[in-house]
Amino acid sequence: MLKLLIACLLILALTVVTIRHQATASDYSIKEEIAMAAPVLTSDQIDNALNELSGWTLKDDHLHREFKFKSFVEAFGFMSSVALIAESIGHHPIWLNVYDRVTIDLTTHDSGGITSLDVELAKRINGLSK
């Protein structure tokens, strides 16, 4: 049990260092967009975004994707990485973790639908899953 805890902490520490180096100036413009309540995308805009977002689908008016990992520790490490990105842009996922699987749904509650913030977060999440 102690080895698992140490492994999780090590993954989290490495993730923090990696994500901090990936932060870009665009994070600041995204935070400004959040403060102004981003406009909801049209159906055509969502379709165009989905064409560029490998693995993502539209489910119940959310961008939706399911990830499968080799272990719980790997899934947890992925979630830690996503959490750091989400926090850096001020936009957070709806998600579920069951052992080696992570399910993510994205929508912008303040705007009442899918916005460019959801698309941006999905792109960054895809960048982690490669």
Short mmCIF file of C-alpha atoms in Angstrom, two decimals:
data_model
loop_
_atom_site.label_atom_id
_atom_site.label_comp_id
_atom_site.label_asym_id
_atom_site.label_seq_id
_atom_site.Cartn_x
_atom_site.Cartn_y
_atom_site.Cartn_z
CA MET A 1 0.00 0.00 0.00
CA LEU A 2 2.86 2.35 0.84
CA LYS A 3 4.46 1.66 -2.54
CA LEU A 4 1.22 2.59 -4.31
CA LEU A 5 0.96 5.84 -2.35
CA ILE A 6 4.56 6.74 -3.15
CA ALA A 7 3.98 5.95 -6.83
CA CYS A 8 0.88 8.19 -6.90
CA LEU A 9 2.74 11.05 -5.22
CA LEU A 10 5.64 10.70 -7.62
CA ILE A 11 3.32 10.75 -10.63
CA LEU A 12 1.56 13.82 -9.26
CA ALA A 13 4.85 15.64 -8.61
CA LEU A 14 6.13 14.90 -12.12
CA THR A 15 2.81 15.96 -13.59
CA VAL A 16 2.88 19.32 -11.79
CA VAL A 17 6.33 20.07 -13.17
CA THR A 18 5.33 19.04 -16.70
CA ILE A 19 2.07 20.99 -16.76
CA ARG A 20 3.65 24.15 -15.38
CA HIS A 21 6.06 24.10 -18.30
CA GLN A 22 3.20 23.67 -20.78
CA ALA A 23 1.30 26.79 -19.63
CA THR A 24 1.03 29.35 -22.41
CA ALA A 25 -0.03 32.96 -22.85
CA SER A 26 -3.31 31.68 -24.28
CA ASP A 27 -4.27 30.56 -20.75
CA TYR A 28 -4.78 34.19 -19.84
CA SER A 29 -7.09 34.94 -22.76
CA ILE A 30 -9.10 31.82 -21.89
CA LYS A 31 -9.55 33.07 -18.31
CA GLU A 32 -10.78 36.41 -19.67
CA GLU A 33 -13.33 34.56 -21.84
CA ILE A 34 -14.61 32.70 -18.78
CA ALA A 35 -15.21 35.96 -16.95
CA MET A 36 -17.42 37.13 -19.82
CA ALA A 37 -19.47 33.90 -20.11
CA ALA A 38 -18.43 32.35 -23.39
CA PRO A 39 -21.09 32.10 -26.13
CA VAL A 40 -22.63 28.70 -26.82
CA LEU A 41 -21.40 27.14 -30.06
CA THR A 42 -23.82 26.42 -32.88
CA SER A 43 -24.48 22.86 -34.05
CA ASP A 44 -22.22 23.42 -37.06
CA GLN A 45 -19.43 24.76 -34.86
CA ILE A 46 -19.74 21.74 -32.56
CA ASP A 47 -19.67 19.36 -35.55
CA ASN A 48 -16.55 21.09 -36.90
CA ALA A 49 -14.88 20.86 -33.49
CA LEU A 50 -15.73 17.16 -33.17
CA ASN A 51 -14.09 16.54 -36.55
CA GLU A 52 -10.85 17.84 -35.02
CA LEU A 53 -11.23 16.13 -31.62
CA SER A 54 -10.19 12.51 -31.95
CA GLY A 55 -12.22 10.23 -29.70
CA TRP A 56 -14.77 12.82 -28.60
CA THR A 57 -18.51 12.55 -29.30
CA LEU A 58 -21.62 14.54 -28.49
CA LYS A 59 -23.63 12.96 -25.68
CA ASP A 60 -26.49 14.67 -23.80
CA ASP A 61 -25.35 18.11 -24.99
CA HIS A 62 -21.81 17.55 -23.68
CA LEU A 63 -18.51 16.79 -25.35
CA HIS A 64 -17.90 13.21 -24.19
CA ARG A 65 -14.93 10.85 -24.16
CA GLU A 66 -13.95 7.67 -22.34
CA PHE A 67 -10.34 6.77 -21.64
CA LYS A 68 -8.94 3.36 -20.64
CA PHE A 69 -5.57 2.93 -18.95
CA LYS A 70 -3.38 0.03 -17.88
CA SER A 71 -4.01 0.61 -14.16
CA PHE A 72 -5.71 2.77 -11.56
CA VAL A 73 -2.43 4.60 -10.91
CA GLU A 74 -2.13 5.53 -14.59
CA ALA A 75 -5.77 6.70 -14.69
CA PHE A 76 -5.25 8.72 -11.51
CA GLY A 77 -2.08 10.29 -12.90
CA PHE A 78 -3.99 11.28 -16.05
CA MET A 79 -6.74 12.84 -13.94
CA SER A 80 -4.13 14.80 -11.96
CA SER A 81 -2.71 16.15 -15.22
CA VAL A 82 -6.17 17.13 -16.45
CA ALA A 83 -6.91 18.80 -13.12
CA LEU A 84 -3.83 21.01 -13.44
CA ILE A 85 -4.74 22.06 -16.97
CA ALA A 86 -8.37 22.68 -15.99
CA GLU A 87 -7.30 24.81 -13.06
CA SER A 88 -4.86 26.79 -15.18
CA ILE A 89 -7.61 27.82 -17.60
CA GLY A 90 -10.36 28.03 -14.98
CA HIS A 91 -12.60 25.45 -16.66
CA HIS A 92 -13.36 22.11 -15.05
CA PRO A 93 -14.67 18.78 -16.38
CA ILE A 94 -17.48 16.56 -15.23
CA TRP A 95 -15.79 13.22 -14.80
CA LEU A 96 -15.95 9.74 -13.39
CA ASN A 97 -13.14 7.33 -12.54
CA VAL A 98 -13.71 3.60 -12.16
CA TYR A 99 -10.43 1.76 -11.64
CA ASP A 100 -8.64 2.01 -15.01
CA ARG A 101 -11.26 4.09 -16.82
CA VAL A 102 -11.91 7.83 -16.87
CA THR A 103 -15.06 9.28 -18.42
CA ILE A 104 -15.10 13.01 -19.17
CA ASP A 105 -18.00 15.27 -20.12
CA LEU A 106 -17.46 18.92 -21.00
CA THR A 107 -19.97 21.75 -21.02
CA THR A 108 -19.96 25.36 -19.85
CA HIS A 109 -22.63 25.62 -17.17
CA ASP A 110 -22.53 29.44 -16.99
CA SER A 111 -23.31 29.63 -20.71
CA GLY A 112 -25.79 26.78 -20.82
CA GLY A 113 -24.03 24.63 -23.41
CA ILE A 114 -20.83 23.76 -25.23
CA THR A 115 -18.46 26.68 -25.78
CA SER A 116 -14.96 27.23 -27.11
CA LEU A 117 -13.72 26.61 -23.55
CA ASP A 118 -14.91 23.02 -23.77
CA VAL A 119 -13.25 22.56 -27.14
CA GLU A 120 -9.98 24.02 -25.84
CA LEU A 121 -9.99 21.77 -22.77
CA ALA A 122 -10.78 18.72 -24.93
CA LYS A 123 -7.81 19.56 -27.20
CA ARG A 124 -5.49 19.84 -24.21
CA ILE A 125 -6.81 16.59 -22.74
CA ASN A 126 -6.16 14.87 -26.07
CA GLY A 127 -2.61 16.18 -25.89
CA LEU A 128 -2.14 14.32 -22.60
CA SER A 129 -3.55 11.04 -23.85
CA LYS A 130 -1.03 10.56 -26.67
#
